[in-house]
Coordinates of N, CA and C in Angstrom, one line a residue:
M1 N -14.2 -169.3 -110.9 CA -15.2 -170.3 -111.3 C -14.6 -171.4 -112.1
P2 N -14.7 -172.7 -111.8 CA -14.1 -173.7 -112.6 C -14.8 -173.8 -113.9
S3 N -14.0 -174.2 -114.9 CA -14.5 -174.4 -116.2 C -14.8 -175.8 -116.5
I4 N -15.8 -176.0 -117.4 CA -16.1 -177.4 -117.8 C -15.1 -177.8 -118.8
P5 N -14.5 -179.0 -118.6 CA -13.5 -179.4 -119.5 C -14.1 -179.9 -120.9
Q6 N -13.4 -179.6 -121.9 CA -13.8 -180.1 -123.2 C -13.5 -181.6 -123.4
P7 N -14.4 -182.3 -124.1 CA -14.2 -183.7 -124.2 C -12.9 -184.0 -125.0
L8 N -12.2 -185.1 -124.6 CA -11.0 -185.5 -125.4 C -11.4 -185.9 -126.8
D9 N -12.5 -186.6 -126.9 CA -13.0 -187.0 -128.2 C -14.5 -186.8 -128.3
P10 N -15.0 -185.8 -129.0 CA -16.4 -185.6 -129.0 C -17.2 -186.7 -129.7
A11 N -16.6 -187.6 -130.5 CA -17.2 -188.7 -131.1 C -17.2 -190.0 -130.2
D12 N -16.7 -189.9 -129.0 CA -16.5 -191.1 -128.2 C -17.9 -191.7 -127.9
D13 N -18.0 -193.0 -128.1 CA -19.3 -193.6 -127.9 C -19.4 -194.2 -126.4
G14 N -18.4 -194.0 -125.6 CA -18.5 -194.4 -124.2 C -18.0 -195.9 -124.0
G15 N -17.7 -196.6 -125.1 CA -17.2 -197.9 -124.9 C -15.8 -198.0 -124.4
A16 N -15.6 -199.2 -123.7 CA -14.2 -199.4 -123.2 C -13.3 -199.7 -124.4
A17 N -12.0 -199.3 -124.3 CA -11.1 -199.6 -125.3 C -10.8 -201.1 -125.4
P18 N -10.8 -201.7 -126.5 CA -10.6 -203.2 -126.6 C -9.3 -203.6 -126.0
A19 N -8.2 -202.9 -126.1 CA -6.9 -203.2 -125.5 C -7.0 -203.3 -124.0
V20 N -7.8 -202.3 -123.4 CA -7.9 -202.3 -122.0 C -8.8 -203.4 -121.5
T21 N -9.9 -203.7 -122.2 CA -10.7 -204.8 -121.9 C -10.0 -206.1 -121.9
A22 N -9.2 -206.3 -123.0 CA -8.4 -207.6 -123.1 C -7.4 -207.7 -122.0
A23 N -6.7 -206.6 -121.7 CA -5.7 -206.6 -120.6 C -6.3 -206.9 -119.3
L24 N -7.4 -206.3 -119.0 CA -8.1 -206.6 -117.7 C -8.6 -208.0 -117.6
A25 N -9.1 -208.6 -118.7 CA -9.6 -209.9 -118.7 C -8.4 -210.9 -118.5
A26 N -7.3 -210.6 -119.2 CA -6.1 -211.5 -119.0 C -5.6 -211.4 -117.5
Y27 N -5.7 -210.2 -117.0 CA -5.3 -210.0 -115.6 C -6.1 -210.8 -114.6
Q28 N -7.4 -210.8 -114.9 CA -8.4 -211.5 -114.1 C -8.1 -213.0 -114.2
D29 N -7.8 -213.5 -115.4 CA -7.5 -214.9 -115.6 C -6.1 -215.3 -115.1
G30 N -5.3 -214.4 -114.8 CA -4.0 -214.7 -114.3 C -2.9 -214.9 -115.4
T31 N -3.3 -214.5 -116.6 CA -2.4 -214.7 -117.7 C -1.7 -213.4 -118.1
A32 N -2.0 -212.3 -117.4 CA -1.3 -211.1 -117.5 C -1.0 -210.4 -116.2
G33 N 0.0 -209.7 -116.1 CA 0.3 -209.0 -114.8 C -0.2 -207.6 -114.8
P34 N 0.0 -206.9 -113.7 CA -0.5 -205.5 -113.6 C 0.3 -204.6 -114.6
D35 N 1.5 -204.9 -114.9 CA 2.3 -204.1 -115.9 C 1.6 -204.1 -117.2
Q36 N 1.0 -205.2 -117.6 CA 0.3 -205.2 -118.9 C -1.0 -204.4 -118.9
V37 N -1.7 -204.4 -117.7 CA -2.9 -203.6 -117.6 C -2.5 -202.1 -117.6
L38 N -1.4 -201.7 -116.9 CA -1.0 -200.4 -116.8 C -0.5 -199.9 -118.2
G39 N 0.1 -200.8 -119.0 CA 0.5 -200.4 -120.3 C -0.7 -200.1 -121.2
A40 N -1.8 -200.9 -121.1 CA -3.0 -200.7 -121.8 C -3.7 -199.4 -121.4
L41 N -3.7 -199.2 -120.1 CA -4.4 -198.0 -119.5 C -3.6 -196.7 -119.8
S42 N -2.3 -196.8 -120.0 CA -1.5 -195.5 -120.1 C -1.9 -194.7 -121.3
G43 N -2.4 -195.3 -122.3 CA -2.8 -194.5 -123.5 C -4.3 -194.4 -123.6
A44 N -5.0 -194.9 -122.6 CA -6.5 -195.0 -122.8 C -7.3 -193.8 -122.2
R45 N -8.5 -193.7 -122.7 CA -9.4 -192.7 -122.1 C -10.2 -193.4 -121.0
L46 N -10.3 -192.7 -119.9 CA -11.1 -193.2 -118.8 C -12.3 -192.3 -118.6
L47 N -13.3 -192.7 -117.9 CA -14.4 -191.8 -117.5 C -14.4 -191.6 -116.0
V48 N -14.3 -190.4 -115.6 CA -14.4 -190.0 -114.2 C -15.8 -189.6 -113.9
P49 N -16.4 -190.1 -112.8 CA -17.8 -189.8 -112.5 C -17.9 -188.5 -111.8
V50 N -19.0 -187.7 -112.1 CA -19.4 -186.6 -111.3 C -20.9 -186.8 -110.9
V51 N -21.2 -186.5 -109.7 CA -22.6 -186.7 -109.3 C -23.1 -185.4 -108.7
A52 N -24.4 -185.2 -108.7 CA -25.1 -184.0 -108.1 C -25.1 -184.2 -106.6
M53 N -24.8 -183.2 -105.9 CA -24.9 -183.2 -104.4 C -25.7 -182.0 -104.0
L54 N -26.7 -182.3 -103.2 CA -27.6 -181.3 -102.7 C -26.9 -180.4 -101.7
T55 N -26.9 -179.1 -101.9 CA -26.3 -178.2 -101.0 C -27.3 -177.3 -100.2
E56 N -28.5 -177.2 -100.7 CA -29.5 -176.4 -100.0 C -30.9 -176.9 -100.5
S57 N -31.7 -177.1 -99.5 CA -33.1 -177.4 -99.8 C -34.1 -176.5 -99.1
E58 N -35.3 -176.6 -99.5 CA -36.4 -175.7 -99.0 C -37.7 -176.5 -99.0
V59 N -38.6 -176.0 -98.2 CA -40.0 -176.6 -98.2 C -40.8 -175.8 -99.3
G60 N -41.3 -176.5 -100.2 CA -42.1 -175.9 -101.3 C -43.5 -175.6 -100.9
A61 N -44.3 -175.0 -101.9 CA -45.6 -174.7 -101.7 C -46.5 -175.8 -101.3
H62 N -46.1 -177.0 -101.7 CA -46.9 -178.2 -101.5 C -46.6 -178.9 -100.1
G63 N -45.6 -178.2 -99.4 CA -45.3 -178.7 -98.1 C -44.2 -179.8 -98.0
L64 N -43.6 -180.1 -99.2 CA -42.6 -181.1 -99.3 C -41.2 -180.5 -99.4
R65 N -40.2 -181.1 -98.9 CA -38.8 -180.6 -99.0 C -38.4 -180.8 -100.5
Q66 N -37.8 -179.8 -101.1 CA -37.3 -179.9 -102.4 C -36.0 -179.2 -102.6
E67 N -35.3 -179.6 -103.7 CA -34.0 -179.0 -103.9 C -34.0 -177.6 -104.2
K68 N -33.1 -176.8 -103.7 CA -33.0 -175.4 -104.0 C -31.7 -175.2 -104.7
E69 N -30.6 -175.8 -104.3 CA -29.3 -175.7 -104.9 C -28.6 -177.0 -104.9
S70 N -27.8 -177.3 -105.9 CA -27.0 -178.5 -105.9 C -25.7 -178.2 -106.7
E71 N -24.7 -179.0 -106.4 CA -23.4 -178.8 -107.1 C -22.9 -180.2 -107.6
M72 N -22.1 -180.1 -108.6 CA -21.5 -181.4 -109.1 C -20.3 -181.7 -108.4
A73 N -20.1 -182.9 -108.0 CA -18.9 -183.3 -107.1 C -18.3 -184.6 -107.7
L74 N -17.0 -184.7 -107.4 CA -16.2 -185.9 -107.7 C -16.3 -186.8 -106.5
P75 N -17.0 -187.9 -106.7 CA -17.1 -188.8 -105.5 C -15.7 -189.6 -105.3
K76 N -15.5 -189.9 -104.1 CA -14.3 -190.6 -103.7 C -14.7 -191.9 -102.9
L77 N -13.9 -192.9 -103.1 CA -14.1 -194.1 -102.3 C -13.3 -194.0 -101.1
V78 N -13.8 -194.4 -99.9 CA -13.1 -194.3 -98.7 C -13.0 -195.7 -98.1
G79 N -11.7 -196.2 -97.9 CA -11.5 -197.5 -97.4 C -11.7 -197.6 -95.9
Q80 N -11.7 -198.8 -95.4 CA -11.9 -199.0 -94.0 C -10.8 -198.4 -93.2
D81 N -9.7 -198.2 -93.8 CA -8.5 -197.6 -93.1 C -8.5 -196.1 -93.2
G82 N -9.6 -195.5 -93.9 CA -9.7 -194.1 -94.1 C -9.0 -193.5 -95.3
R83 N -8.2 -194.3 -96.0 CA -7.6 -193.8 -97.2 C -8.7 -193.6 -98.3
Q84 N -8.4 -192.6 -99.1 CA -9.4 -192.2 -100.2 C -8.8 -192.7 -101.5
A85 N -9.8 -193.0 -102.4 CA -9.4 -193.3 -103.8 C -10.3 -192.6 -104.8
V86 N -9.7 -192.2 -105.9 CA -10.5 -191.5 -107.0 C -11.0 -192.7 -107.8
L87 N -12.2 -192.6 -108.3 CA -12.8 -193.6 -109.2 C -12.7 -193.2 -110.6
A88 N -12.5 -194.3 -111.4 CA -12.4 -194.1 -112.9 C -13.0 -195.3 -113.5
F89 N -13.5 -195.2 -114.7 CA -14.2 -196.3 -115.4 C -13.7 -196.4 -116.8
T90 N -13.7 -197.6 -117.3 CA -13.2 -197.9 -118.7 C -14.3 -197.5 -119.7
G91 N -15.5 -197.5 -119.3 CA -16.6 -197.2 -120.2 C -17.9 -196.9 -119.5
T92 N -18.9 -196.5 -120.2 CA -20.2 -196.2 -119.6 C -20.9 -197.4 -119.0
D93 N -20.6 -198.6 -119.6 CA -21.3 -199.8 -118.9 C -20.8 -200.0 -117.5
A94 N -19.5 -199.9 -117.3 CA -18.9 -200.0 -116.0 C -19.3 -198.9 -115.1
L95 N -19.4 -197.7 -115.6 CA -19.9 -196.5 -114.8 C -21.3 -196.7 -114.3
T96 N -22.2 -197.1 -115.2 CA -23.6 -197.2 -114.8 C -23.8 -198.5 -113.9
R97 N -22.9 -199.5 -114.0 CA -23.0 -200.6 -113.1 C -22.8 -200.1 -111.7
W98 N -21.9 -199.1 -111.5 CA -21.6 -198.6 -110.2 C -22.7 -197.6 -109.8
R99 N -23.0 -196.7 -110.6 CA -24.0 -195.7 -110.2 C -24.7 -195.1 -111.5
P100 N -25.9 -195.5 -111.7 CA -26.5 -195.0 -113.0 C -26.7 -193.5 -113.1
D101 N -26.8 -192.8 -112.0 CA -27.0 -191.3 -112.2 C -25.7 -190.5 -112.3
A102 N -24.6 -191.2 -112.3 CA -23.3 -190.5 -112.4 C -23.1 -190.0 -113.9
R103 N -22.5 -188.9 -114.0 CA -22.2 -188.4 -115.4 C -20.7 -188.5 -115.7
P104 N -20.3 -189.0 -116.9 CA -18.9 -189.2 -117.2 C -18.2 -188.0 -117.7
I105 N -17.0 -187.8 -117.2 CA -16.1 -186.8 -117.8 C -14.9 -187.6 -118.3
Q106 N -14.5 -187.3 -119.6 CA -13.4 -188.0 -120.2 C -12.1 -187.5 -119.7
A107 N -11.1 -188.4 -119.4 CA -9.8 -188.0 -119.0 C -8.9 -189.2 -119.4
T108 N -7.6 -188.9 -119.6 CA -6.6 -189.9 -119.8 C -6.3 -190.5 -118.4
A109 N -5.8 -191.7 -118.5 CA -5.4 -192.4 -117.2 C -4.3 -191.6 -116.5
L110 N -3.4 -191.0 -117.2 CA -2.4 -190.1 -116.6 C -3.0 -188.9 -115.9
Q111 N -4.0 -188.3 -116.5 CA -4.7 -187.2 -115.9 C -5.4 -187.6 -114.7
V112 N -6.0 -188.8 -114.7 CA -6.7 -189.2 -113.5 C -5.8 -189.5 -112.3
C113 N -4.6 -190.0 -112.6 CA -3.6 -190.2 -111.6 C -3.1 -188.9 -111.1
Q114 N -2.9 -187.9 -111.9 CA -2.5 -186.6 -111.5 C -3.5 -186.0 -110.6
A115 N -4.8 -186.1 -111.0 CA -5.9 -185.5 -110.1 C -5.9 -186.2 -108.8
A116 N -5.7 -187.5 -108.8 CA -5.7 -188.3 -107.5 C -4.6 -187.8 -106.6
V117 N -3.4 -187.6 -107.1 CA -2.3 -187.1 -106.3 C -2.6 -185.7 -105.8
A118 N -3.2 -184.9 -106.6 CA -3.5 -183.5 -106.2 C -4.6 -183.5 -105.2
E119 N -5.5 -184.5 -105.2 CA -6.6 -184.6 -104.2 C -6.1 -185.3 -102.9
Q120 N -4.8 -185.7 -102.9 CA -4.2 -186.4 -101.8 C -4.9 -187.8 -101.6
A121 N -5.4 -188.4 -102.7 CA -5.9 -189.7 -102.6 C -4.8 -190.7 -102.7
A122 N -5.0 -191.9 -102.1 CA -4.0 -192.9 -102.0 C -4.0 -193.8 -103.2
A123 N -5.1 -193.8 -104.0 CA -5.2 -194.7 -105.1 C -6.2 -194.2 -106.2
V124 N -6.2 -194.8 -107.3 CA -7.2 -194.7 -108.3 C -7.8 -196.1 -108.5
V125 N -9.1 -196.3 -108.4 CA -9.7 -197.6 -108.5 C -10.5 -197.5 -109.9
V126 N -10.1 -198.4 -110.8 CA -10.7 -198.5 -112.1 C -11.8 -199.6 -112.0
D127 N -12.9 -199.2 -112.5 CA -14.1 -200.2 -112.6 C -14.4 -200.9 -111.2
V128 N -14.6 -200.1 -110.2 CA -14.8 -200.5 -108.9 C -15.9 -201.6 -108.8
A129 N -17.0 -201.5 -109.6 CA -18.1 -202.4 -109.6 C -17.9 -203.5 -110.7
G130 N -16.8 -203.6 -111.3 CA -16.5 -204.6 -112.3 C -16.7 -204.1 -113.7
P131 N -16.4 -204.9 -114.6 CA -16.3 -206.4 -114.6 C -15.0 -206.8 -113.9
V132 N -13.9 -206.0 -114.1 CA -12.6 -206.4 -113.4 C -12.0 -205.2 -112.7
P133 N -12.2 -205.0 -111.4 CA -11.6 -203.9 -110.7 C -10.1 -203.9 -110.8
F134 N -9.5 -202.8 -110.8 CA -8.0 -202.6 -110.9 C -7.6 -201.4 -110.1
V135 N -6.6 -201.5 -109.3 CA -6.1 -200.4 -108.4 C -4.8 -200.0 -108.8
I136 N -4.6 -198.6 -108.9 CA -3.3 -198.0 -109.1 C -3.0 -197.2 -107.9
E137 N -1.9 -197.6 -107.2 CA -1.6 -196.9 -106.0 C -0.1 -196.8 -105.7
S138 N 0.3 -196.2 -104.7 CA 1.7 -196.1 -104.2 C 2.6 -195.4 -105.2
E139 N 3.8 -196.0 -105.4 CA 4.8 -195.4 -106.3 C 4.3 -195.3 -107.7
V140 N 3.5 -196.3 -108.1 CA 3.0 -196.3 -109.5 C 2.1 -195.1 -109.7
L141 N 1.2 -194.9 -108.8 CA 0.3 -193.7 -108.9 C 1.1 -192.4 -109.0
R142 N 2.1 -192.3 -108.1 CA 2.9 -191.0 -108.1 C 3.7 -190.9 -109.4
A143 N 4.2 -192.0 -109.9 CA 5.0 -191.9 -111.1 C 4.1 -191.5 -112.3
L144 N 2.9 -192.1 -112.4 CA 2.1 -191.8 -113.5 C 1.6 -190.3 -113.4
A145 N 1.3 -189.8 -112.2 CA 1.0 -188.4 -112.0 C 2.1 -187.5 -112.4
A146 N 3.3 -187.9 -112.1 CA 4.5 -187.1 -112.4 C 4.8 -187.0 -113.9
I147 N 4.5 -188.1 -114.6 CA 4.6 -188.2 -116.0 C 3.7 -187.2 -116.7
E148 N 2.4 -187.2 -116.2 CA 1.4 -186.2 -116.8 C 1.8 -184.8 -116.5
S149 N 2.3 -184.5 -115.3 CA 2.6 -183.1 -114.9 C 4.0 -182.7 -115.5
G150 N 4.8 -183.6 -115.9 CA 6.1 -183.3 -116.3 C 7.1 -183.0 -115.2
D151 N 6.7 -183.5 -114.0 CA 7.5 -183.2 -112.8 C 8.2 -184.4 -112.3
L152 N 9.0 -185.0 -113.2 CA 9.7 -186.2 -112.9 C 10.9 -186.0 -111.9
D153 N 11.3 -184.8 -111.6 CA 12.4 -184.5 -110.7 C 12.0 -184.8 -109.2
R154 N 10.7 -184.8 -108.9 CA 10.2 -185.0 -107.6 C 10.1 -186.5 -107.2
L155 N 10.3 -187.4 -108.2 CA 10.2 -188.8 -107.9 C 11.5 -189.3 -107.2
S156 N 11.4 -190.0 -106.2 CA 12.6 -190.6 -105.6 C 12.3 -192.1 -105.5
G157 N 13.3 -192.9 -105.8 CA 13.1 -194.3 -105.8 C 12.3 -194.9 -106.9
V158 N 12.0 -194.1 -107.9 CA 11.3 -194.6 -109.1 C 12.1 -194.3 -110.3
T159 N 12.2 -195.2 -111.2 CA 12.9 -195.0 -112.5 C 11.9 -194.9 -113.6
V160 N 11.9 -193.9 -114.3 CA 11.0 -193.7 -115.4 C 11.8 -193.7 -116.7
A161 N 11.6 -194.6 -117.6 CA 12.4 -194.6 -118.8 C 11.5 -194.3 -120.0
R162 N 12.1 -193.7 -121.0 CA 11.4 -193.4 -122.2 C 11.9 -194.4 -123.2
M163 N 11.0 -195.2 -123.8 CA 11.4 -196.2 -124.8 C 11.3 -195.6 -126.2
E164 N 12.3 -195.7 -127.0 CA 12.3 -195.2 -128.4 C 12.1 -196.4 -129.2
P165 N 11.4 -196.3 -130.4 CA 11.3 -197.5 -131.3 C 12.7 -197.9 -131.7
V166 N 12.9 -199.1 -131.8 CA 14.2 -199.7 -132.2 C 14.1 -200.1 -133.7
R167 N 15.0 -199.6 -134.5 CA 15.1 -200.0 -135.9 C 15.6 -201.5 -136.0
K168 N 15.0 -202.2 -136.8 CA 15.4 -203.6 -137.0 C 16.8 -203.6 -137.6
R169 N 17.7 -204.3 -137.1 CA 19.0 -204.5 -137.7 C 19.3 -205.9 -138.0
R170 N 20.1 -206.1 -138.9 CA 20.5 -207.5 -139.2 C 21.8 -207.7 -138.5
W171 N 21.8 -208.6 -137.6 CA 23.0 -208.9 -136.8 C 24.1 -209.7 -137.6
F172 N 23.7 -210.3 -138.6 CA 24.6 -211.0 -139.5 C 24.1 -211.0 -140.9
S173 N 25.0 -211.2 -141.8 CA 24.6 -211.3 -143.2 C 25.1 -212.6 -143.7
R174 N 24.3 -213.1 -144.6 CA 24.7 -214.4 -145.3 C 25.1 -214.1 -146.7
R175 N 26.3 -214.5 -147.0 CA 26.7 -214.4 -148.3 C 26.7 -215.7 -149.0
L176 N 26.1 -215.7 -150.1 CA 26.1 -216.9 -150.9 C 27.3 -216.9 -151.8
T177 N 28.0 -217.9 -151.8 CA 29.2 -218.0 -152.6 C 29.1 -219.0 -153.7

């Protein structure tokens, strides 16, 4: 039986991270590239929607069809070419713009990418209904999923580098004489 995941941050108010909002706005304006959006998303909390799906119904005493059983499901977006995408949202405003009855589950962007690869989805679509939709796919999706799982050995044709903070050095010194 699947367990219900614990929230990443119980005090989360559902708002989009300011850095993510700024990166997406700059991307939409053409003043930032996808790398800047991915940088902002890499440490951000996203919301993955779950929705109730009717699995069994019955006719009630009043003669109307009613719900008997339902399950919570992770909806996927299916493109015209048949490829599937996992949906994620930067905040509750973007989630309810897409579907008001969806319930949010907190996850990191890397966890969402890992789940998409596990579900054999071709992409993750962030904020599908706006304000600024963004797609993570192909090698980038697989690389982010591999980072989350720690399975970097399976990546081919992708370089993943770890950046360490650089201490400031003085390249020259001035001597006063």
